[in-house]
Amino acid sequence: MVSALASRGVEAIAELIVKSRKAVALTGAGISTESGIPDFRGPQGLWKRVDPKIGTIEFFMEHPDEFWRFQLDRLKEMMKAKPNRAHYALAELEKMGKLSAVITQNVDGLHLKAGSKNVIEIHGNLRTAVCIRCKRVIPIEEALRLIESGVFPPKCEKCGSLLKTGSILFNEPIPEEALTRSYIEAETCDFMMAIGTSLQVYPAAYLPVLAKRRGAKLAIINMEPTPLDDIADVVVHGKVGDVLESVLKLVKNMVEGRGQRA
Ligand code: APR
Ligand code: ZN
């Protein structure tokens, strides 16, 4: 259930989606908490229990074994996770031609599992592992097989160097293609929804600013306030599953209503 206050925001978002020429979503860890994957900075956030330095490229280079032990726990969590109502609502909006892209900071692959097609994973993903020297990319299952056979931390079978998960670590550059695509989406959309993200990590947090500068409307759907609430046209503080399910229902009503009048 969304609150009375939130329901005005939900209506505004549904109207903006229907009116927009090109709507895009920027998602963060908050969209996956309802799938059982903890976020980083929310009340139960991972960085409240674990020192975030474990997520840096420097930590990985110095302590690859500890890094892999930490990643294996997250991998297990993500492999069994299923998309939730929020992921499915975005996939459905795309199918209806009402959402052109999902830019996600998440590495859990749940947007793709929910059926979204145009997904830009700016922080990479956990479906793959990559050799830090020869850059060979392998399915994560191959890295897991190496670990099972006793190679720990896992090493590249071609050149013997360390394997890293395909997710981007702090202080690592964002993959160029994903970054370019997400800038293009932000510059060419006329409506952006930031969903379940604390908007504290760059360059992701810059995308809504860029979209606003180019004249797009901005909606923020998040449980807690974010630093960009002040520049947003609509802010809804609520649970992403409730909010997006209500938005989808309204958009469907509006689109069908319009069809009947035509
Ligand atoms: N509904 C709405 N909002 C939620 C929900 C929910 N069910 N669950 C959590 N949230 C909100 C939290 O209140 C928080 O503000 O989602 C936000 C998640 O913020 P972060 O944990 O900071 O996640 P994110 O913005 O994706 O982090 C960016 O930081 O550590 C890195 O690489 C990691 O990609 C990640 C990046
Ligand atoms: Zn290699």
PDB file of C-alpha atoms and ligand atoms in Angstrom, residues 131-136 156-161, ligand 2:
ATOM      1  CA  CYS A 131      41.316 -12.138 -16.004  1.00  0.00           C
ATOM      2  CA  ILE A 132      43.084  -9.023 -14.734  1.00  0.00           C
ATOM      3  CA  ARG A 133      45.989  -9.474 -17.173  1.00  0.00           C
ATOM      4  CA  CYS A 134      44.731 -10.931 -20.498  1.00  0.00           C
ATOM      5  CA  LYS A 135      41.192  -9.559 -19.927  1.00  0.00           C
ATOM      6  CA  ARG A 136      39.625 -12.868 -20.966  1.00  0.00           C
ATOM      7  CA  CYS A 156      43.081 -17.625 -15.511  1.00  0.00           C
ATOM      8  CA  GLU A 157      43.668 -20.939 -17.293  1.00  0.00           C
ATOM      9  CA  LYS A 158      45.316 -19.134 -20.232  1.00  0.00           C
ATOM     10  CA  CYS A 159      47.832 -16.830 -18.540  1.00  0.00           C
ATOM     11  CA  GLY A 160      47.756 -17.798 -14.851  1.00  0.00           C
ATOM     12  CA  SER A 161      46.833 -14.333 -13.584  1.00  0.00           C
TER      13      SER A 161
HETATM   14 ZN    ZN B   2      44.508 -14.376 -18.451  1.00  0.00          ZN
END
